[in-house]
Structure formats: C-alpha cells, structure tokens
Amino acid sequence: MALPISLIATFCNLIEIFAFKMDWLLLADIVGNVGRLTAHLFPILINIYMAMYLSDTHRLPKSATVACSLAAFFIISYQWGLISSVIPLPHSFIVALLSAFITCLIIKLINRTKILHVDNSSSVMDNSLKVLNCYVLTLGTIVVTSTFIKIAVIPIISQYQWFPVLDPLVFSDAMIYEFSRGLLWSLGINGHNLLHTYKSELYEVTVANIAAWQNNGESLHILSANFYDFFTGMGGSGNTFSLVICMLLFAKSSGYKTLAKAVFILALFNINEPLLFGLPIIFNPIMLVPFLLVPQISLIIAYFAFWAGWVAPISEVNSWLLPPLVSGYLSTGGTAGGVILQVFILVVGVAIYYPFFKVMDKRSDGIDLMRIFNRRFFINGDIDAKSKLASFIPSMQSNLQAQRDVERLNTEGEMILYYQPQVDVENSQIVGMEALLRYRTHQGTVLPPTFIQSFSQLKMMPQLDYWVLEQAIQATAPYSHHSGFLLSINVSSDTILTKGFVKYLDKLIIESALLHEQIEIEITEELLVSDEEMTAAVINQLRALGISVALDDFGTGFSSLAYLSRYDFDKIKVDRSLIQKLDTARGKELLRIVVELGKVTNAKLVVEGVETLDELQYISSLGVRYVQGFYFHKAMPIENIIALMDAEKVVS
C-alpha cells in the first residue's frame, strides 16, 4: 500500500541527482525536498497500514487503534533517538512495524477484560470512557516500557562492540560486509548507512591507491569503493537488477510484471527500495535466501576474475548511479572485460533468483498485487449497516462486473438483516429465528441478497459473513432472556474454513449477552465437500462450545445422505425445493423418504418454505414438528419477532 510513496521518493531522488549534474540547482532543491519529505512518510504510513490490518484482524476500533499506534511510534522514536537528522520525523522501519504490532496486542489484551469491553448494552458515555481508559492504559504501558529500555537497556547495549572491525582489503571481511548489509536490508534497515564506516574507509583507501598507481605505478587493489556498486550491487543491494530481469522474463502474474516495469528505470540506476518493499524482499523468508546468496556468489566471481587477471582492475572512482554495463566499461578503463563480467554475473543472478521468485509468482498467479492488498488491507473491520465495505474497494483488473455490483451497494442503499421465525407446529410457538441478509434501497424497498454471488466472486465472503455474525448477535443479544430463544446464522464454507473462525465466534458470543446454546450455525453441502477432515474438526469444536450445527438445504445435493452418517448434526433443514413438488405423488413420496432419513440421525428436523395449509398438514402427518415459511411468518425486523414472542407469552 505504501509502494507509491516509495516510488515517488526514489524518482525524486534520481531527478535531484541529475538536476545537480546539469547545474539546475533550483529544480534540484525543490525536487529533493519533495523526495525527502515523501520518503520520511513511508515508515509512518507503514505504521498506519499495519495498525489498520491488525485492527481488522482482531476486530478492534480502527480509528482509535491507528491513532494509538501512531502515537506509540512517535513516543518510542523520540525516546530512543530514532529521528531523522534531515527532517525531524521517525524513520525506523522496524520500530514502525513493532510499535503497531505491540500497540494492537496490548489493546487486544485490555479489550478482553469485561470492565473495559465496549458493548451495545452500555451507554454511549460509558463506552466512550471505556475506550479512553483502554488507550490511556495502552500508551501508559508503552511509555513505561520504552522509558525502562532507554534508561536500563540501551546504555548496557551501547557498551559493547556488536559488529567486528573489518579490513577493507581482506576478502573474508568483504564477504562479511556484503552479507551483513543484505541481512540488514532484509529487516528494512539501510545496511549501507549502518555500515558507512567500512565504506568510508574503503573509499579513502581506494582514492589513495589510485593516486599511488597513477604516480608510482603501484598495483591496484581488487576491492575498491566501486567494486560493490558495480559487481555485487547492480540494481542495488542483493544485485537485484538480476531479479528485475528475472521478473520481466518469467513472471506470469500481471502484478509482478507491472512492478518490474515500474522499478526497471530505478534499478538501472541502482535504486531498489521500491522492489524491496513491493515484491516484497523485506521480511520475506522466501526471497531472503537468494537476496543474501546472489551478492555472495557475485563477489566470489568478480574477485576471482580480477585476481586471475581476466578483467582489468578498477582504475577510477565513478558515481554509484552508473547503470550496469556502462559502469563495468568505464570503471575498468574502457575495456570490454568489465562488461562481460557484469553480464555473466547478471545471468548467474537470474538463475539463482529464478526458483525462489517462481514460488512467489505461483502464489499470486492470476492475482494482481492490488487484489492482494484488497484482501487484507482495504477491508473495513467496522462495517456498519450501510456497508462501508464497498467504498474501500479500488479498481481491480478482473471481476469488474462483480466489483461494480458491490460498489453500487454503497451508493443505492444499505445492507440490513431480517429474521424469519422457526415455529413448533404443535403449539404454533416461535422456537427460533434465522438471520437473513437483505438489501434496502434509499427508497425503502427491501430486496433479496442477489449481490452475494458478487461477494463470493471477489473472495470477500468472510468479510460479509463476519458482518452478519456481528450484526445478528449484537441485534438479538438484548432479547436473550426469552425462553427457547435460538439464533440461526448461515455461514459460507470460505468463512468456516478460515483460520481462527471458531475462536472468533466464541469471543463474539462471550462478549454478548447470549449463551453458546442460543447460537446455531447453518452449513451447506458445499462445505462438506471442500475439506472433510477440517470440516469435521470445526463441527466438533462448535458443538464442544455448546453451539449447535445445522445441515442446510438437505435433500438437494448428491452426497447429502452420506454425510448423515459421517457428521453429527443438531438440526437438519429440509430444502424448500422438496415442498414445491407436493402436488404430485412422487413429490410427496420423495419428501417422506427424506424426512425418514433425517429422523435416523436423531437430529431436529425443520422443513423450510412452508406456505400453504395443505403443505403444513402433510408435513405434520410425517411427524415433522418444526417448520419455517410464509404460512406462519415472513422474514421481518427483529423488533417484530420480539413483539410476536411477547404476545405469545401473554396468550399462554
């Protein structure tokens, strides 16, 4: 998400350098200031985006969490002295990530306490005070911890020499330097800046050696200031120009091809920050291996080529911005040997990067980078009844029609929940209700959820299901005291098989006034087909918590009957399609067989779609006790159902 900022900053840096070369000082000053300011926004945005992501993951209030995370980032940075000398802003990439992570972790732990937990049963003032107390405690904890580290830990650490003193002319030390700067970059730390003492010393030695060679004919050293720039750092640290070539030649993902084209010009001038953050290489265990290995192999190849005399030694100091091939030619005194050596090193680099990049490419094949960002970063965890979710979906390269359908939801109306009662035919009493998703236009017309297919196509069903779960549980919690109260919610297979679903649902119920026994999760045959082993585990976990599990749409799938012996269900819901065929003898017999099969499991049977008295009488004759359909009640707002249940109490 912050990649555009990195691109802007690095392009500004490049333009500034060339403006200075052309003596366009005013342009260089303006563009340079823009680039520096933009670059300093990068860690701040990283902190914000990480806090957004974690607040979604842990279902925390987004705005307050982001504000608290950003405050923590500034507090820690100023206390530890991690402020840029160019612009007085925090600049540590690692601290930006860790402060967001730690902040959200503390908020999550505090939010678990009932005293500070925000719920619908409390007043707005009470909830506001709870939020305020939560974030005061969070920042207080961070300030105390940060101060302790500053006073007690940092002085101790600073007493030790954590990095060995390197000799700029020794081959083994060169390997250590190259490995160290690559490892630091993989953590988001500018290795060149941190190890500037070594490079500065090498520069001084190089200048002195070239002068001695010109004046006295002394031998030129193999290791020089430009050795790393032109042979182990083509395209930037990690010899990433090889990776850019690899991406351009072999990437199948349109997102990676676009990224390679965007960074090609920058990599040509040995600037690779956008690639490090965009692929990404930073904090990526897959790409870490080639990122560290390629420059090591390149160093060995280049060093041996110079040592063997196959390539003329580097005889002058040039700008690190020189593109590959040009730099090899000029640095070796205008000989072709430097060019050939660079080409060989690039080819070897491509070969090393290739298998690792293919792993990345395979994971995102057919899914552009924007789609990946959308899945995790553009999902609003605080979706309200007006479906703010839709407004956070930027343009995608595929599934355009589905995207338009979802975006239109936000402009033309809002998503709401209706509830349809389940009735005991023996006494006509309401014994439960199913939450049903509906769409209400701005004109007040309530429509069925025809948009669900669009959400499914965009792989956004988990977000939609979580919204339904949260809204349904929050809306019905105040009425949990009604006897026989049961809330049934249909959840898609994509959501149920999501890691942490059961834990999340358990937390949601605990934080409400409902009991686990008052929640029922409906699943379809689609889930049973997708992953039998994991499905069985999830069903068992739900039932162990006291949450009942219902098999929905029974009688419509090819394998429904086999699943009755494979899984334990608390309820079986006979699909409405079987009721629509009761006007024929075959239809009646088919329904009778399905009902008898359902009874074998000892689970409760509910027949859906009952609309006429004849249908009800036949279903009752089969021994079915529970029904759901228009004959008794249509889907309606929760308040209407509660009014009906209260009226039943009065009558009884």
XYZ file of C-alpha atoms in Angstrom:
652
model
C 0.000 0.000 0.000
C 2.905 2.334 0.667
C 4.684 1.346 -2.555
C 3.592 4.506 -4.464
C 5.234 6.628 -1.754
C 8.492 4.721 -2.168
C 8.355 5.125 -5.959
C 7.719 8.875 -5.727
C 10.541 9.367 -3.222
C 13.101 7.408 -5.229
C 12.181 9.053 -8.538
C 12.554 12.455 -6.852
C 15.954 11.363 -5.562
C 17.006 10.364 -9.053
C 15.779 13.615 -10.603
C 17.562 15.637 -7.907
C 20.892 13.952 -8.650
C 20.627 14.579 -12.382
C 19.464 18.159 -11.803
C 22.641 18.761 -9.793
C 24.699 17.214 -12.584
C 23.078 19.630 -15.023
C 23.583 22.540 -12.583
C 19.803 23.109 -12.302
C 20.115 23.982 -8.647
C 16.604 25.386 -8.064
C 14.942 22.303 -9.560
C 17.267 20.034 -7.602
C 16.401 21.813 -4.355
C 12.623 21.661 -4.911
C 12.513 18.059 -6.105
C 14.976 16.985 -3.423
C 12.850 18.426 -0.630
C 9.736 16.730 -2.020
C 11.574 13.423 -2.240
C 12.996 13.629 1.272
C 9.661 14.568 2.823
C 7.867 11.820 0.891
C 10.470 9.249 1.902
C 10.023 10.155 5.564
C 6.301 9.480 5.252
C 6.999 5.855 4.338
C 7.570 4.428 7.852
C 4.652 6.494 9.161
C 2.338 5.010 6.539
C 3.721 1.541 7.259
C 2.760 2.031 10.913
C -0.749 3.200 9.968
C -1.359 0.367 7.495
C -0.099 -2.259 9.926
C -2.420 -0.883 12.622
C -5.321 -0.948 10.130
C -4.559 -4.549 9.243
C -4.265 -5.694 12.860
C -7.401 -3.811 13.939
C -9.297 -5.679 11.210
C -7.764 -8.999 12.211
C -8.574 -8.576 15.904
C -11.829 -6.644 15.311
C -10.641 -3.561 17.201
C -11.983 0.006 16.769
C -9.958 1.097 13.762
C -9.653 4.878 14.122
C -8.646 4.833 17.783
C -6.249 1.912 17.256
C -4.469 3.669 14.383
C -4.160 6.893 16.415
C -2.762 4.991 19.394
C -0.307 3.059 17.209
C 0.955 6.247 15.569
C 1.377 7.934 18.951
C 3.353 4.925 20.196
C 5.614 5.093 17.120
C 6.442 8.745 17.772
C 6.915 8.226 21.530
C 9.355 5.324 21.118
C 11.246 7.005 18.276
C 11.787 10.252 20.178
C 12.782 8.451 23.378
C 15.283 6.211 21.617
C 16.652 8.960 19.389
C 15.442 7.310 16.174
C 14.659 10.626 14.472
C 15.987 11.623 11.075
C 18.595 14.361 11.047
C 17.183 15.631 7.732
C 13.521 16.018 8.732
C 12.517 15.672 12.415
C 10.326 12.607 11.867
C 10.667 8.944 12.951
C 12.466 6.924 10.280
C 12.901 3.391 11.642
C 11.054 0.818 9.561
C 11.309 -1.887 12.231
C 10.050 0.383 15.014
C 7.149 1.422 12.759
C 6.079 -2.221 12.440
C 6.782 -3.293 16.007
C 5.054 -0.294 17.616
C 1.900 -1.048 15.622
C 2.061 -4.735 16.499
C 2.695 -4.175 20.204
C 0.040 -1.457 20.447
C -2.637 -3.673 18.911
C -1.573 -6.612 21.077
C -1.917 -4.546 24.273
C -5.291 -3.144 23.167
C -6.485 -6.648 22.350
C -5.497 -7.928 25.810
C -7.060 -4.959 27.606
C -10.188 -5.233 25.482
C -10.730 -8.769 26.761
C -11.468 -7.510 30.273
C -15.163 -7.099 30.946
C -14.574 -3.828 32.764
C -13.158 -2.153 29.664
C -15.011 -4.071 26.945
C -17.307 -1.978 24.728
C -20.764 -3.481 24.173
C -24.187 -2.439 22.982
C -25.777 -2.782 26.409
C -23.743 0.132 27.764
C -24.491 3.784 27.170
C -22.529 5.879 24.692
C -20.872 7.746 27.577
C -19.836 4.501 29.296
C -18.403 3.105 26.083
C -16.532 6.348 25.389
C -14.947 6.217 28.839
C -14.021 2.563 28.342
C -12.305 3.376 25.031
C -10.484 6.318 26.599
C -9.314 4.227 29.565
C -8.197 1.427 27.254
C -5.981 3.703 25.191
C -4.638 5.596 28.188
C -3.563 2.242 29.657
C -2.062 1.197 26.331
C 0.013 4.327 25.836
C 0.924 4.345 29.530
C 2.259 0.806 29.238
C 4.257 1.728 26.139
C 5.708 4.867 27.742
C 6.794 2.991 30.878
C 8.329 0.125 28.890
C 10.047 2.465 26.422
C 11.466 4.579 29.259
C 12.792 1.498 31.049
C 14.537 0.312 27.874
C 16.029 3.770 27.325
C 17.328 4.070 30.904
C 18.319 0.490 31.715
C 18.807 -1.485 28.498
C 20.219 0.839 25.830
C 23.196 2.029 27.990
C 24.215 -1.584 28.562
C 23.907 -2.494 24.881
C 25.866 0.567 23.781
C 28.899 -0.545 25.837
C 29.594 -3.475 23.542
C 31.032 -3.628 20.041
C 28.378 -5.671 18.263
C 29.967 -5.634 14.834
C 33.566 -6.638 14.095
C 36.054 -4.123 12.716
C 36.522 -5.030 9.063
C 39.626 -4.625 6.951
C 38.527 -3.068 3.633
C 41.137 -5.004 1.656
C 40.584 -8.523 3.051
C 38.420 -10.922 1.033
C 36.817 -12.641 4.055
C 35.885 -9.263 5.547
C 34.360 -8.278 2.220
C 32.120 -11.357 2.410
C 31.078 -10.399 5.941
C 30.295 -6.842 4.847
C 28.215 -7.946 1.862
C 26.294 -10.497 3.911
C 25.700 -8.020 6.732
C 24.293 -5.237 4.577
C 21.998 -7.717 2.811
C 20.770 -9.116 6.126
C 20.110 -5.614 7.448
C 18.161 -4.685 4.311
C 16.046 -7.816 4.679
C 14.909 -6.345 8.014
C 14.140 -2.964 6.498
C 17.380 -1.311 7.697
C 19.598 0.553 5.229
C 22.700 -1.595 5.501
C 24.832 0.871 3.564
C 24.077 3.651 6.043
C 24.612 1.480 9.114
C 27.950 0.181 7.814
C 29.076 3.522 6.412
C 32.318 3.424 8.462
C 33.599 0.471 6.447
C 32.589 2.020 3.114
C 34.095 5.405 4.055
C 37.395 3.780 4.972
C 37.352 1.773 1.745
C 36.729 4.962 -0.255
C 39.741 6.692 1.315
C 41.946 3.638 0.706
C 40.713 3.452 -2.903
C 41.440 7.108 -3.658
C 44.932 6.775 -2.147
C 45.617 3.551 -4.047
C 44.561 5.007 -7.419
C 46.728 8.067 -6.800
C 49.695 5.822 -5.947
C 49.031 3.749 -9.085
C 48.974 6.857 -11.261
C 52.069 8.411 -9.691
C 54.234 5.469 -8.688
C 52.853 2.524 -10.651
C 51.680 0.620 -7.590
C 49.311 -2.318 -8.067
C 45.610 -1.598 -7.881
C 43.599 -3.282 -5.162
C 40.835 -5.678 -6.191
C 38.463 -4.406 -3.531
C 37.568 -0.766 -4.063
C 34.707 1.635 -3.427
C 33.086 0.834 -6.784
C 33.669 -2.924 -6.547
C 30.459 -3.340 -4.535
C 28.492 -0.752 -6.535
C 29.265 -2.259 -9.938
C 29.633 -6.001 -9.326
C 27.735 -7.045 -6.169
C 25.167 -4.245 -6.078
C 23.884 -3.884 -9.648
C 20.352 -2.603 -9.229
C 21.001 -2.066 -5.538
C 21.815 -4.334 -2.597
C 21.357 -8.004 -3.403
C 22.326 -7.467 -7.060
C 18.593 -7.016 -7.578
C 18.939 -5.999 -11.231
C 19.121 -9.740 -11.870
C 15.789 -10.110 -10.055
C 14.198 -7.345 -12.146
C 15.327 -9.119 -15.327
C 14.001 -12.406 -13.942
C 10.606 -10.828 -13.250
C 10.395 -9.231 -16.702
C 11.263 -12.511 -18.461
C 9.436 -15.121 -16.404
C 6.659 -13.532 -14.294
C 3.164 -14.843 -15.059
C 1.455 -12.602 -12.548
C 0.412 -9.333 -14.172
C 1.089 -7.605 -10.860
C 4.724 -8.680 -10.764
C 5.252 -7.738 -14.411
C 3.823 -4.295 -13.686
C 6.075 -3.949 -10.656
C 9.159 -4.956 -12.679
C 8.367 -2.363 -15.351
C 7.802 0.299 -12.692
C 11.144 -0.294 -10.964
C 13.254 -1.034 -14.056
C 14.438 2.552 -14.583
C 15.212 2.914 -10.871
C 17.084 -0.405 -10.769
C 19.027 0.716 -13.832
C 20.463 3.466 -11.633
C 20.993 1.088 -8.675
C 17.964 2.174 -6.614
C 15.930 -0.772 -5.369
C 13.820 0.359 -2.375
C 10.520 0.030 -4.301
C 11.435 -3.548 -5.212
C 12.451 -4.392 -1.636
C 9.101 -3.204 -0.317
C 6.986 -4.088 -3.349
C 7.820 -7.739 -4.056
C 8.499 -7.782 -1.080
C 12.003 -8.897 -0.125
C 11.953 -7.312 3.327
C 10.652 -9.745 5.975
C 10.147 -12.363 3.254
C 11.769 -15.725 4.133
C 11.291 -16.996 0.573
C 13.306 -14.207 -1.051
C 15.806 -13.836 1.796
C 17.925 -16.775 0.612
C 18.646 -15.535 -2.939
C 18.872 -11.929 -1.735
C 21.787 -12.929 0.506
C 23.253 -15.603 -1.777
C 23.423 -13.711 -5.093
C 25.782 -10.918 -3.923
C 27.999 -13.502 -2.174
C 28.338 -15.546 -5.374
C 28.795 -12.335 -7.374
C 31.583 -11.217 -5.047
C 33.401 -14.531 -5.406
C 33.091 -14.480 -9.212
C 34.203 -10.851 -9.540
C 37.052 -11.198 -7.069
C 38.404 -14.305 -8.831
C 38.080 -12.648 -12.268
C 40.133 -9.647 -11.119
C 42.626 -11.824 -9.243
C 43.165 -14.063 -12.286
C 43.739 -11.020 -14.465
C 40.834 -11.806 -16.797
C 39.452 -8.336 -16.205
C 41.401 -5.092 -15.930
C 41.366 -3.705 -12.367
C 39.111 -0.828 -11.362
C 41.229 2.223 -12.058
C 38.939 5.158 -11.246
C 36.135 6.180 -8.897
C 32.754 6.763 -10.531
C 29.263 7.592 -9.300
C 27.337 4.631 -7.892
C 24.445 5.721 -10.154
C 26.135 4.480 -13.323
C 23.964 1.797 -14.988
C 25.254 -1.768 -15.374
C 27.453 -2.406 -18.416
C 28.274 1.305 -18.640
C 29.786 1.129 -15.152
C 31.697 -2.047 -15.991
C 33.146 -0.436 -19.095
C 34.173 2.878 -17.523
C 35.453 1.531 -14.200
C 37.873 -0.886 -15.875
C 39.458 1.770 -18.050
C 37.184 1.366 -21.054
C 37.710 -2.366 -21.555
C 35.136 -4.983 -22.582
C 36.194 -7.309 -19.776
C 34.217 -5.365 -17.166
C 31.098 -5.516 -19.352
C 31.431 -9.258 -19.968
C 31.959 -9.866 -16.248
C 28.814 -7.890 -15.380
C 26.739 -9.784 -17.972
C 27.944 -13.128 -16.592
C 27.175 -12.081 -13.001
C 23.687 -10.905 -14.035
C 22.953 -14.223 -15.760
C 24.105 -16.171 -12.704
C 21.953 -13.914 -10.532
C 18.888 -14.551 -12.697
C 19.468 -18.300 -12.415
C 19.690 -18.118 -8.609
C 16.695 -15.825 -8.181
C 14.509 -17.787 -10.632
C 13.347 -20.794 -8.484
C 12.630 -18.603 -5.476
C 10.750 -15.997 -7.486
C 8.668 -18.728 -9.136
C 7.398 -19.703 -5.691
C 6.235 -16.117 -5.179
C 4.841 -15.925 -8.697
C 2.919 -19.184 -8.328
C 1.268 -17.953 -5.152
C -0.067 -14.880 -6.907
C -0.550 -16.256 -10.426
C -3.634 -14.583 -11.830
C -3.966 -12.343 -8.792
C -2.570 -8.863 -9.233
C -0.895 -7.028 -6.379
C -3.874 -4.715 -5.935
C -6.084 -7.756 -5.336
C -3.737 -8.978 -2.600
C -3.832 -5.567 -0.938
C -7.628 -5.505 -1.185
C -7.999 -8.820 0.577
C -6.163 -7.780 3.686
C -5.753 -4.021 3.822
C -8.835 -2.473 2.260
C -11.336 -4.420 4.356
C -13.032 -2.206 6.924
C -13.383 -4.097 10.198
C -16.041 -1.699 11.424
C -18.604 -2.291 8.682
C -21.913 -0.783 9.670
C -25.413 -1.289 8.314
C -24.657 0.958 5.350
C -21.967 -1.416 4.142
C -18.970 0.870 4.255
C -17.112 -2.165 2.967
C -17.992 -1.316 -0.617
C -16.349 2.087 -0.578
C -12.938 0.610 0.237
C -12.604 -1.480 -2.905
C -10.352 0.146 -5.504
C -10.382 -0.740 -9.147
C -9.290 -4.293 -9.977
C -8.101 -5.802 -13.227
C -10.590 -8.684 -13.170
C -14.096 -9.443 -11.969
C -15.084 -5.909 -12.959
C -18.798 -6.604 -13.053
C -18.788 -8.094 -9.576
C -16.823 -5.123 -8.344
C -19.348 -2.698 -9.853
C -22.206 -4.590 -8.216
C -20.569 -4.342 -4.791
C -19.642 -0.689 -5.230
C -23.224 0.106 -6.256
C -24.490 -1.198 -2.910
C -22.989 1.741 -1.089
C -24.497 4.376 -3.381
C -28.001 2.990 -3.840
C -28.901 1.624 -0.413
C -27.726 -0.420 2.554
C -27.436 -3.995 3.758
C -29.744 -4.961 6.600
C -30.716 -8.121 8.476
C -34.207 -9.599 8.621
C -35.157 -12.633 10.701
C -37.562 -15.452 9.878
C -39.098 -17.394 12.774
C -38.995 -21.170 13.107
C -42.271 -22.463 14.529
C -43.332 -25.503 16.567
C -46.405 -26.776 14.688
C -47.815 -28.439 17.825
C -48.435 -25.122 19.578
C -47.604 -22.524 16.869
C -44.946 -21.054 19.162
C -41.757 -19.425 17.867
C -38.761 -21.561 18.870
C -36.004 -19.794 16.974
C -35.170 -17.470 14.113
C -32.843 -17.452 11.137
C -30.889 -14.291 10.285
C -31.368 -13.428 6.618
C -29.393 -10.839 4.667
C -31.442 -8.251 2.786
C -30.781 -5.059 0.841
C -32.797 -1.890 1.353
C -32.720 0.854 -1.280
C -32.802 4.527 -0.391
C -36.472 4.466 -1.447
C -37.192 1.896 1.267
C -37.662 -1.149 -0.985
C -36.319 -4.353 0.614
C -34.718 -6.761 -1.865
C -33.232 -10.272 -1.582
C -29.408 -10.576 -1.394
C -28.709 -11.039 -5.101
C -25.292 -9.476 -4.509
C -23.937 -12.480 -2.587
C -22.560 -14.009 -5.795
C -20.537 -10.853 -6.413
C -19.003 -11.023 -2.944
C -18.196 -14.688 -3.498
C -16.568 -13.942 -6.857
C -14.386 -11.288 -5.241
C -13.406 -13.732 -2.457
C -14.992 -11.441 0.136
C -17.483 -13.830 1.707
C -15.587 -13.984 5.031
C -15.923 -10.209 5.436
C -19.628 -10.380 4.604
C -20.210 -13.333 6.941
C -18.353 -11.662 9.806
C -20.520 -8.595 9.356
C -23.679 -10.738 9.506
C -22.443 -12.582 12.607
C -21.569 -9.374 14.413
C -24.775 -7.561 13.477
C -27.051 -10.528 14.217
C -25.517 -11.293 17.618
C -25.454 -7.635 18.635
C -29.043 -7.052 17.492
C -30.506 -10.095 19.241
C -28.407 -10.034 22.427
C -30.843 -7.738 24.325
C -33.583 -10.363 23.881
C -31.613 -13.393 25.062
C -33.808 -13.731 28.166
C -36.753 -15.019 26.108
C -37.282 -18.703 26.799
C -36.438 -21.004 23.922
C -34.553 -18.226 22.131
C -32.336 -19.551 19.304
C -30.487 -17.549 16.639
C -29.592 -19.426 13.471
C -26.981 -17.967 11.107
C -25.923 -19.331 7.730
C -22.148 -19.179 7.208
C -20.340 -19.862 3.919
C -17.700 -22.536 3.521
C -14.998 -19.923 2.822
C -15.613 -18.407 6.250
C -15.943 -21.556 8.342
C -12.657 -22.913 6.998
C -10.904 -19.623 7.739
C -8.230 -19.993 10.399
C -9.482 -18.787 13.768
C -13.210 -18.811 12.885
C -14.308 -20.839 15.924
C -12.148 -18.778 18.268
C -13.547 -15.560 16.828
C -17.164 -16.747 17.126
C -16.554 -17.908 20.692
C -15.166 -14.467 21.607
C -18.108 -12.734 19.907
C -20.630 -14.751 21.909
C -18.786 -14.328 25.208
C -18.755 -10.563 24.749
C -22.520 -10.527 24.147
C -25.381 -11.383 26.475
C -26.133 -14.576 24.540
C -25.258 -18.115 25.555
C -23.451 -20.506 23.252
C -26.520 -22.741 23.367
C -28.563 -19.912 21.834
C -26.476 -19.830 18.647
C -26.866 -22.190 15.716
C -24.568 -22.248 12.669
C -26.037 -23.485 9.388
C -23.714 -25.114 6.873
C -24.340 -26.470 3.375
C -23.111 -29.459 1.446
C -20.601 -27.196 -0.314
C -18.613 -27.022 2.924
C -18.759 -30.783 3.475
C -17.341 -31.390 0.018
C -14.481 -28.870 0.276
C -12.475 -30.342 3.180
C -13.986 -33.255 5.102
C -11.263 -33.539 7.745
C -11.162 -29.846 8.614
C -14.960 -29.584 8.458
C -15.344 -32.404 10.967
C -12.865 -30.677 13.281
C -14.727 -27.352 13.058
C -18.116 -29.017 13.678
C -16.741 -30.798 16.739
C -15.211 -27.571 18.066
C -18.503 -25.706 17.646
C -20.536 -28.422 19.336
C -17.985 -28.670 22.169
C -18.645 -24.998 22.900
C -22.382 -25.649 23.009
C -23.063 -24.090 19.597
C -25.482 -26.225 17.605
C -24.781 -27.100 13.963
C -27.487 -27.468 11.317
C -27.217 -29.018 7.864
C -28.970 -26.628 5.493
C -30.579 -27.459 2.121
C -30.808 -31.161 2.952
C -32.125 -33.253 0.088
C -30.689 -31.184 -2.765
C -27.121 -32.483 -3.053
C -25.836 -35.732 -4.472
C -23.995 -36.690 -1.308
C -26.286 -35.335 1.412
C -27.325 -38.811 2.555
C -23.752 -39.997 3.021
C -22.957 -37.026 5.247
C -25.651 -38.007 7.766
C -23.522 -40.933 8.893
C -20.260 -39.026 8.721
C -21.064 -35.911 10.769
C -23.071 -35.148 13.894
C -25.733 -32.504 13.285
C -28.076 -30.978 15.839
C -30.602 -29.993 13.205
C -31.392 -30.878 9.616
C -33.214 -28.350 7.433
C -35.130 -29.869 4.543
C -34.816 -27.697 1.465
C -37.859 -25.774 0.219
C -37.463 -27.255 -3.290
C -38.909 -30.533 -1.993
C -42.022 -28.736 -0.676
C -42.759 -27.228 -4.066
C -43.330 -30.742 -5.506
C -46.024 -31.874 -3.039
C -48.731 -31.556 -5.689
C -47.552 -34.879 -7.136
C -47.432 -38.351 -5.632
C -43.754 -38.627 -6.479
C -43.017 -35.349 -4.707
C -44.866 -36.475 -1.560
C -43.048 -39.800 -1.511
C -39.685 -38.134 -2.016
C -40.295 -35.780 0.909
C -41.422 -38.706 3.093
C -38.202 -40.611 2.343
C -36.040 -37.557 3.060
C -37.833 -36.975 6.374
C -37.417 -40.614 7.398
C -33.711 -40.467 6.592
C -33.390 -37.313 8.641
C -35.083 -38.909 11.631
C -32.474 -41.662 11.698
C -29.886 -39.156 12.906
C -31.967 -38.140 15.968
C -31.435 -34.518 14.934
C -34.264 -31.989 14.927
C -35.988 -31.658 11.556
C -37.056 -28.287 10.163
C -38.880 -28.044 6.849
C -38.318 -24.773 5.014
C -40.610 -22.972 2.603
C -43.993 -23.980 4.060
C -46.564 -21.605 2.541
C -49.986 -23.336 2.487
C -52.234 -25.229 4.905
C -52.114 -28.374 2.740
C -48.315 -28.358 2.879
C -48.379 -27.903 6.650
C -50.884 -30.722 7.161
C -48.898 -33.184 5.062
C -45.623 -32.259 6.770
C -47.267 -32.659 10.183
C -48.552 -36.090 9.161
C -44.932 -37.141 8.586
C -44.106 -36.328 12.200
C -42.182 -33.137 11.483
C -42.552 -30.744 14.384
C -40.701 -27.628 13.228
C -41.278 -25.557 10.097
C -40.158 -22.290 8.622
C -42.049 -20.428 5.932
C -44.557 -17.795 4.863
C -47.522 -19.780 6.183
C -46.620 -18.647 9.685
C -44.250 -15.719 9.255
C -42.287 -13.923 6.582
C -38.825 -12.529 7.283
C -39.085 -9.346 9.356
C -37.083 -6.959 11.556
C -36.025 -8.313 14.943
C -38.367 -5.949 16.793
C -41.384 -7.502 15.081
C -40.366 -11.015 16.080
C -39.835 -9.993 19.695
C -43.269 -8.404 19.685
C -44.732 -11.708 18.449
C -42.882 -13.663 21.137
C -44.107 -11.262 23.820
C -47.665 -11.663 22.539
C -47.317 -15.455 22.723
C -46.284 -15.123 26.371
C -49.405 -13.115 27.144
C -51.665 -15.665 25.423
C -50.016 -18.613 27.133
